[in-house]
């Protein structure tokens, strides 16, 4: 067996986040539908549109590598999304629902931030400046989304949950 390199690891991780982004693309409309506050609904809808671009950017990186864009099953994102679905189900109609949805969404964003942070650094290490730039753009959007969610949580969800 040929020895594996950082290039192999980069490609594997790219496939992991490609799979994850596609799952997230399907989960976000459900979260938007479930959210009670119009602001949280709007935040999920906005990030759904951004996620569509994240998928396209990953396809650009596959292109740079001269590889076909294919996903690799990512059990981590499946578990994180499953927990979000549980909150949607178990806290339906409760004052704590939006707080729960924000927490579930932030777990997703933090997973993405971890992956994109790593991929960006590896792209730099492997001399792929263009790929690093593309990955960096998405990394910034994930971080902004995470901060926006914190803002929403502070402004309404946590307060509402406490008031109950
Ligand atoms: Fe994303
Ligand atoms: Fe995201």
PDB file of N, CA, C and O in Angstrom, residues 92-143:
ATOM      1  N   UNK A  92     -40.870  21.367  20.679  1.00  0.00           N
ATOM      2  CA  UNK A  92     -41.887  21.975  19.825  1.00  0.00           C
ATOM      3  C   UNK A  92     -42.904  22.724  20.693  1.00  0.00           C
ATOM      4  O   UNK A  92     -43.393  22.192  21.689  1.00  0.00           O
ATOM      5  N   UNK A  93     -43.193  23.973  20.317  1.00  0.00           N
ATOM      6  CA  UNK A  93     -44.204  24.745  21.026  1.00  0.00           C
ATOM      7  C   UNK A  93     -43.760  25.285  22.374  1.00  0.00           C
ATOM      8  O   UNK A  93     -44.543  25.926  23.070  1.00  0.00           O
ATOM      9  N   UNK A  94     -42.517  25.022  22.769  1.00  0.00           N
ATOM     10  CA  UNK A  94     -42.055  25.512  24.074  1.00  0.00           C
ATOM     11  C   UNK A  94     -41.319  26.838  23.901  1.00  0.00           C
ATOM     12  O   UNK A  94     -40.802  27.146  22.825  1.00  0.00           O
ATOM     13  N   UNK A  95     -41.244  27.615  24.992  1.00  0.00           N
ATOM     14  CA  UNK A  95     -40.546  28.907  24.933  1.00  0.00           C
ATOM     15  C   UNK A  95     -39.039  28.723  24.752  1.00  0.00           C
ATOM     16  O   UNK A  95     -38.336  29.651  24.381  1.00  0.00           O
ATOM     17  N   UNK A  96     -38.550  27.526  25.022  1.00  0.00           N
ATOM     18  CA  UNK A  96     -37.109  27.284  24.923  1.00  0.00           C
ATOM     19  C   UNK A  96     -36.702  26.799  23.525  1.00  0.00           C
ATOM     20  O   UNK A  96     -35.513  26.606  23.263  1.00  0.00           O
ATOM     21  N   UNK A  97     -37.672  26.648  22.617  1.00  0.00           N
ATOM     22  CA  UNK A  97     -37.357  26.072  21.301  1.00  0.00           C
ATOM     23  C   UNK A  97     -36.289  26.868  20.558  1.00  0.00           C
ATOM     24  O   UNK A  97     -35.309  26.299  20.067  1.00  0.00           O
ATOM     25  N   UNK A  98     -36.470  28.191  20.460  1.00  0.00           N
ATOM     26  CA  UNK A  98     -35.519  28.983  19.685  1.00  0.00           C
ATOM     27  C   UNK A  98     -34.113  28.935  20.293  1.00  0.00           C
ATOM     28  O   UNK A  98     -33.121  28.867  19.566  1.00  0.00           O
ATOM     29  N   UNK A  99     -34.051  28.949  21.628  1.00  0.00           N
ATOM     30  CA  UNK A  99     -32.742  28.837  22.283  1.00  0.00           C
ATOM     31  C   UNK A  99     -32.093  27.511  21.899  1.00  0.00           C
ATOM     32  O   UNK A  99     -30.888  27.438  21.627  1.00  0.00           O
ATOM     33  N   UNK A 100     -32.901  26.462  21.861  1.00  0.00           N
ATOM     34  CA  UNK A 100     -32.385  25.143  21.486  1.00  0.00           C
ATOM     35  C   UNK A 100     -31.934  25.101  20.040  1.00  0.00           C
ATOM     36  O   UNK A 100     -30.899  24.505  19.719  1.00  0.00           O
ATOM     37  N   UNK A 101     -32.703  25.756  19.161  1.00  0.00           N
ATOM     38  CA  UNK A 101     -32.336  25.762  17.739  1.00  0.00           C
ATOM     39  C   UNK A 101     -31.046  26.540  17.503  1.00  0.00           C
ATOM     40  O   UNK A 101     -30.214  26.145  16.687  1.00  0.00           O
ATOM     41  N   UNK A 102     -30.886  27.642  18.238  1.00  0.00           N
ATOM     42  CA  UNK A 102     -29.638  28.404  18.129  1.00  0.00           C
ATOM     43  C   UNK A 102     -28.465  27.527  18.571  1.00  0.00           C
ATOM     44  O   UNK A 102     -27.432  27.456  17.906  1.00  0.00           O
ATOM     45  N   UNK A 103     -28.636  26.806  19.663  1.00  0.00           N
ATOM     46  CA  UNK A 103     -27.531  25.976  20.162  1.00  0.00           C
ATOM     47  C   UNK A 103     -27.197  24.861  19.177  1.00  0.00           C
ATOM     48  O   UNK A 103     -26.028  24.551  18.939  1.00  0.00           O
ATOM     49  N   UNK A 104     -28.230  24.299  18.554  1.00  0.00           N
ATOM     50  CA  UNK A 104     -27.998  23.242  17.562  1.00  0.00           C
ATOM     51  C   UNK A 104     -27.274  23.814  16.348  1.00  0.00           C
ATOM     52  O   UNK A 104     -26.331  23.205  15.816  1.00  0.00           O
ATOM     53  N   UNK A 105     -27.703  24.996  15.914  1.00  0.00           N
ATOM     54  CA  UNK A 105     -27.089  25.624  14.741  1.00  0.00           C
ATOM     55  C   UNK A 105     -25.637  25.990  15.034  1.00  0.00           C
ATOM     56  O   UNK A 105     -24.773  25.872  14.155  1.00  0.00           O
ATOM     57  N   UNK A 106     -25.368  26.425  16.266  1.00  0.00           N
ATOM     58  CA  UNK A 106     -23.987  26.788  16.591  1.00  0.00           C
ATOM     59  C   UNK A 106     -23.082  25.565  16.621  1.00  0.00           C
ATOM     60  O   UNK A 106     -21.905  25.654  16.264  1.00  0.00           O
ATOM     61  N   UNK A 107     -23.622  24.419  16.994  1.00  0.00           N
ATOM     62  CA  UNK A 107     -22.816  23.188  16.941  1.00  0.00           C
ATOM     63  C   UNK A 107     -22.434  22.889  15.491  1.00  0.00           C
ATOM     64  O   UNK A 107     -21.296  22.495  15.205  1.00  0.00           O
ATOM     65  N   UNK A 108     -23.366  23.119  14.576  1.00  0.00           N
ATOM     66  CA  UNK A 108     -23.076  22.925  13.148  1.00  0.00           C
ATOM     67  C   UNK A 108     -21.983  23.898  12.702  1.00  0.00           C
ATOM     68  O   UNK A 108     -20.997  23.501  12.066  1.00  0.00           O
ATOM     69  N   UNK A 109     -22.160  25.171  13.034  1.00  0.00           N
ATOM     70  CA  UNK A 109     -21.183  26.184  12.604  1.00  0.00           C
ATOM     71  C   UNK A 109     -19.797  25.894  13.173  1.00  0.00           C
ATOM     72  O   UNK A 109     -18.797  26.039  12.477  1.00  0.00           O
ATOM     73  N   UNK A 110     -19.748  25.465  14.425  1.00  0.00           N
ATOM     74  CA  UNK A 110     -18.438  25.189  15.022  1.00  0.00           C
ATOM     75  C   UNK A 110     -17.762  24.000  14.344  1.00  0.00           C
ATOM     76  O   UNK A 110     -16.544  23.979  14.172  1.00  0.00           O
ATOM     77  N   UNK A 111     -18.544  23.021  13.939  1.00  0.00           N
ATOM     78  CA  UNK A 111     -17.968  21.900  13.186  1.00  0.00           C
ATOM     79  C   UNK A 111     -17.370  22.412  11.872  1.00  0.00           C
ATOM     80  O   UNK A 111     -16.242  22.063  11.512  1.00  0.00           O
ATOM     81  N   UNK A 112     -18.150  23.261  11.194  1.00  0.00           N
ATOM     82  CA  UNK A 112     -17.671  23.793   9.913  1.00  0.00           C
ATOM     83  C   UNK A 112     -16.418  24.650  10.110  1.00  0.00           C
ATOM     84  O   UNK A 112     -15.476  24.574   9.311  1.00  0.00           O
ATOM     85  N   UNK A 113     -16.435  25.479  11.145  1.00  0.00           N
ATOM     86  CA  UNK A 113     -15.278  26.341  11.409  1.00  0.00           C
ATOM     87  C   UNK A 113     -14.024  25.478  11.645  1.00  0.00           C
ATOM     88  O   UNK A 113     -12.950  25.772  11.133  1.00  0.00           O
ATOM     89  N   UNK A 114     -14.183  24.399  12.382  1.00  0.00           N
ATOM     90  CA  UNK A 114     -13.046  23.494  12.619  1.00  0.00           C
ATOM     91  C   UNK A 114     -12.526  22.926  11.296  1.00  0.00           C
ATOM     92  O   UNK A 114     -11.319  22.929  11.023  1.00  0.00           O
ATOM     93  N   UNK A 115     -13.439  22.468  10.459  1.00  0.00           N
ATOM     94  CA  UNK A 115     -13.035  21.855   9.194  1.00  0.00           C
ATOM     95  C   UNK A 115     -12.409  22.863   8.228  1.00  0.00           C
ATOM     96  O   UNK A 115     -11.366  22.602   7.633  1.00  0.00           O
ATOM     97  N   UNK A 116     -13.073  24.018   8.058  1.00  0.00           N
ATOM     98  CA  UNK A 116     -12.554  25.018   7.112  1.00  0.00           C
ATOM     99  C   UNK A 116     -11.241  25.618   7.606  1.00  0.00           C
ATOM    100  O   UNK A 116     -10.355  25.938   6.804  1.00  0.00           O
ATOM    101  N   UNK A 117     -11.107  25.778   8.929  1.00  0.00           N
ATOM    102  CA  UNK A 117      -9.853  26.301   9.473  1.00  0.00           C
ATOM    103  C   UNK A 117      -8.708  25.367   9.132  1.00  0.00           C
ATOM    104  O   UNK A 117      -7.650  25.798   8.657  1.00  0.00           O
ATOM    105  N   UNK A 118      -8.936  24.087   9.330  1.00  0.00           N
ATOM    106  CA  UNK A 118      -7.927  23.072   9.014  1.00  0.00           C
ATOM    107  C   UNK A 118      -7.626  23.034   7.516  1.00  0.00           C
ATOM    108  O   UNK A 118      -6.461  23.058   7.094  1.00  0.00           O
ATOM    109  N   UNK A 119      -8.676  22.992   6.705  1.00  0.00           N
ATOM    110  CA  UNK A 119      -8.482  22.892   5.249  1.00  0.00           C
ATOM    111  C   UNK A 119      -7.732  24.100   4.704  1.00  0.00           C
ATOM    112  O   UNK A 119      -6.888  23.972   3.813  1.00  0.00           O
ATOM    113  N   UNK A 120      -8.050  25.273   5.227  1.00  0.00           N
ATOM    114  CA  UNK A 120      -7.374  26.488   4.760  1.00  0.00           C
ATOM    115  C   UNK A 120      -5.869  26.404   5.070  1.00  0.00           C
ATOM    116  O   UNK A 120      -5.032  26.684   4.225  1.00  0.00           O
ATOM    117  N   UNK A 121      -5.548  25.975   6.283  1.00  0.00           N
ATOM    118  CA  UNK A 121      -4.127  25.866   6.659  1.00  0.00           C
ATOM    119  C   UNK A 121      -3.413  24.809   5.835  1.00  0.00           C
ATOM    120  O   UNK A 121      -2.278  24.990   5.411  1.00  0.00           O
ATOM    121  N   UNK A 122      -4.082  23.695   5.611  1.00  0.00           N
ATOM    122  CA  UNK A 122      -3.451  22.639   4.799  1.00  0.00           C
ATOM    123  C   UNK A 122      -3.257  23.104   3.354  1.00  0.00           C
ATOM    124  O   UNK A 122      -2.245  22.802   2.733  1.00  0.00           O
ATOM    125  N   UNK A 123      -4.245  23.838   2.824  1.00  0.00           N
ATOM    126  CA  UNK A 123      -4.111  24.351   1.444  1.00  0.00           C
ATOM    127  C   UNK A 123      -2.881  25.252   1.361  1.00  0.00           C
ATOM    128  O   UNK A 123      -2.109  25.173   0.399  1.00  0.00           O
ATOM    129  N   UNK A 124      -2.703  26.080   2.374  1.00  0.00           N
ATOM    130  CA  UNK A 124      -1.522  26.956   2.402  1.00  0.00           C
ATOM    131  C   UNK A 124      -0.244  26.117   2.468  1.00  0.00           C
ATOM    132  O   UNK A 124       0.710  26.345   1.720  1.00  0.00           O
ATOM    133  N   UNK A 125      -0.243  25.121   3.350  1.00  0.00           N
ATOM    134  CA  UNK A 125       0.944  24.271   3.516  1.00  0.00           C
ATOM    135  C   UNK A 125       1.271  23.513   2.231  1.00  0.00           C
ATOM    136  O   UNK A 125       2.437  23.241   1.945  1.00  0.00           O
ATOM    137  N   UNK A 126       0.230  23.202   1.456  1.00  0.00           N
ATOM    138  CA  UNK A 126       0.435  22.430   0.229  1.00  0.00           C
ATOM    139  C   UNK A 126       0.669  23.341  -0.976  1.00  0.00           C
ATOM    140  O   UNK A 126       0.717  22.871  -2.115  1.00  0.00           O
ATOM    141  N   UNK A 127       0.785  24.649  -0.723  1.00  0.00           N
ATOM    142  CA  UNK A 127       1.082  25.589  -1.805  1.00  0.00           C
ATOM    143  C   UNK A 127      -0.094  25.883  -2.716  1.00  0.00           C
ATOM    144  O   UNK A 127       0.107  26.263  -3.868  1.00  0.00           O
ATOM    145  N   UNK A 128      -1.320  25.695  -2.207  1.00  0.00           N
ATOM    146  CA  UNK A 128      -2.511  25.985  -3.017  1.00  0.00           C
ATOM    147  C   UNK A 128      -3.159  27.285  -2.535  1.00  0.00           C
ATOM    148  O   UNK A 128      -4.181  27.269  -1.841  1.00  0.00           O
ATOM    149  N   UNK A 129      -2.554  28.398  -2.926  1.00  0.00           N
ATOM    150  CA  UNK A 129      -3.008  29.699  -2.433  1.00  0.00           C
ATOM    151  C   UNK A 129      -4.460  29.989  -2.856  1.00  0.00           C
ATOM    152  O   UNK A 129      -5.226  30.542  -2.070  1.00  0.00           O
ATOM    153  N   UNK A 130      -4.807  29.628  -4.088  1.00  0.00           N
ATOM    154  CA  UNK A 130      -6.168  29.903  -4.569  1.00  0.00           C
ATOM    155  C   UNK A 130      -7.207  29.129  -3.755  1.00  0.00           C
ATOM    156  O   UNK A 130      -8.238  29.676  -3.368  1.00  0.00           O
ATOM    157  N   UNK A 131      -6.916  27.873  -3.509  1.00  0.00           N
ATOM    158  CA  UNK A 131      -7.829  27.047  -2.714  1.00  0.00           C
ATOM    159  C   UNK A 131      -7.936  27.610  -1.299  1.00  0.00           C
ATOM    160  O   UNK A 131      -9.034  27.681  -0.734  1.00  0.00           O
ATOM    161  N   UNK A 132      -6.821  28.045  -0.737  1.00  0.00           N
ATOM    162  CA  UNK A 132      -6.819  28.604   0.622  1.00  0.00           C
ATOM    163  C   UNK A 132      -7.710  29.833   0.689  1.00  0.00           C
ATOM    164  O   UNK A 132      -8.449  30.028   1.661  1.00  0.00           O
ATOM    165  N   UNK A 133      -7.659  30.652  -0.364  1.00  0.00           N
ATOM    166  CA  UNK A 133      -8.463  31.874  -0.419  1.00  0.00           C
ATOM    167  C   UNK A 133      -9.957  31.535  -0.467  1.00  0.00           C
ATOM    168  O   UNK A 133     -10.781  32.131   0.246  1.00  0.00           O
ATOM    169  N   UNK A 134     -10.310  30.564  -1.290  1.00  0.00           N
ATOM    170  CA  UNK A 134     -11.709  30.138  -1.423  1.00  0.00           C
ATOM    171  C   UNK A 134     -12.218  29.588  -0.088  1.00  0.00           C
ATOM    172  O   UNK A 134     -13.305  29.941   0.378  1.00  0.00           O
ATOM    173  N   UNK A 135     -11.423  28.736   0.536  1.00  0.00           N
ATOM    174  CA  UNK A 135     -11.821  28.135   1.809  1.00  0.00           C
ATOM    175  C   UNK A 135     -11.920  29.208   2.902  1.00  0.00           C
ATOM    176  O   UNK A 135     -12.799  29.132   3.768  1.00  0.00           O
ATOM    177  N   UNK A 136     -11.037  30.197   2.820  1.00  0.00           N
ATOM    178  CA  UNK A 136     -11.048  31.289   3.786  1.00  0.00           C
ATOM    179  C   UNK A 136     -12.329  32.114   3.717  1.00  0.00           C
ATOM    180  O   UNK A 136     -12.830  32.583   4.742  1.00  0.00           O
ATOM    181  N   UNK A 137     -12.856  32.290   2.507  1.00  0.00           N
ATOM    182  CA  UNK A 137     -14.111  33.040   2.342  1.00  0.00           C
ATOM    183  C   UNK A 137     -15.242  32.364   3.091  1.00  0.00           C
ATOM    184  O   UNK A 137     -16.030  32.999   3.785  1.00  0.00           O
ATOM    185  N   UNK A 138     -15.341  31.054   2.910  1.00  0.00           N
ATOM    186  CA  UNK A 138     -16.407  30.312   3.606  1.00  0.00           C
ATOM    187  C   UNK A 138     -16.166  30.332   5.113  1.00  0.00           C
ATOM    188  O   UNK A 138     -17.105  30.539   5.883  1.00  0.00           O
ATOM    189  N   UNK A 139     -14.911  30.158   5.510  1.00  0.00           N
ATOM    190  CA  UNK A 139     -14.577  30.199   6.937  1.00  0.00           C
ATOM    191  C   UNK A 139     -15.076  31.504   7.568  1.00  0.00           C
ATOM    192  O   UNK A 139     -15.682  31.492   8.648  1.00  0.00           O
ATOM    193  N   UNK A 140     -14.875  32.613   6.870  1.00  0.00           N
ATOM    194  CA  UNK A 140     -15.339  33.913   7.386  1.00  0.00           C
ATOM    195  C   UNK A 140     -16.860  33.947   7.521  1.00  0.00           C
ATOM    196  O   UNK A 140     -17.387  34.482   8.497  1.00  0.00           O
ATOM    197  N   UNK A 141     -17.547  33.392   6.541  1.00  0.00           N
ATOM    198  CA  UNK A 141     -19.028  33.402   6.601  1.00  0.00           C
ATOM    199  C   UNK A 141     -19.551  32.521   7.728  1.00  0.00           C
ATOM    200  O   UNK A 141     -20.549  32.853   8.369  1.00  0.00           O
ATOM    201  N   UNK A 142     -18.880  31.406   7.969  1.00  0.00           N
ATOM    202  CA  UNK A 142     -19.306  30.531   9.066  1.00  0.00           C
ATOM    203  C   UNK A 142     -19.097  31.250  10.406  1.00  0.00           C
ATOM    204  O   UNK A 142     -19.939  31.169  11.299  1.00  0.00           O
ATOM    205  N   UNK A 143     -17.983  31.953  10.529  1.00  0.00           N
ATOM    206  CA  UNK A 143     -17.696  32.679  11.772  1.00  0.00           C
ATOM    207  C   UNK A 143     -18.706  33.798  11.984  1.00  0.00           C
ATOM    208  O   UNK A 143     -19.175  34.014  13.108  1.00  0.00           O
TER     209      UNK A 143
END
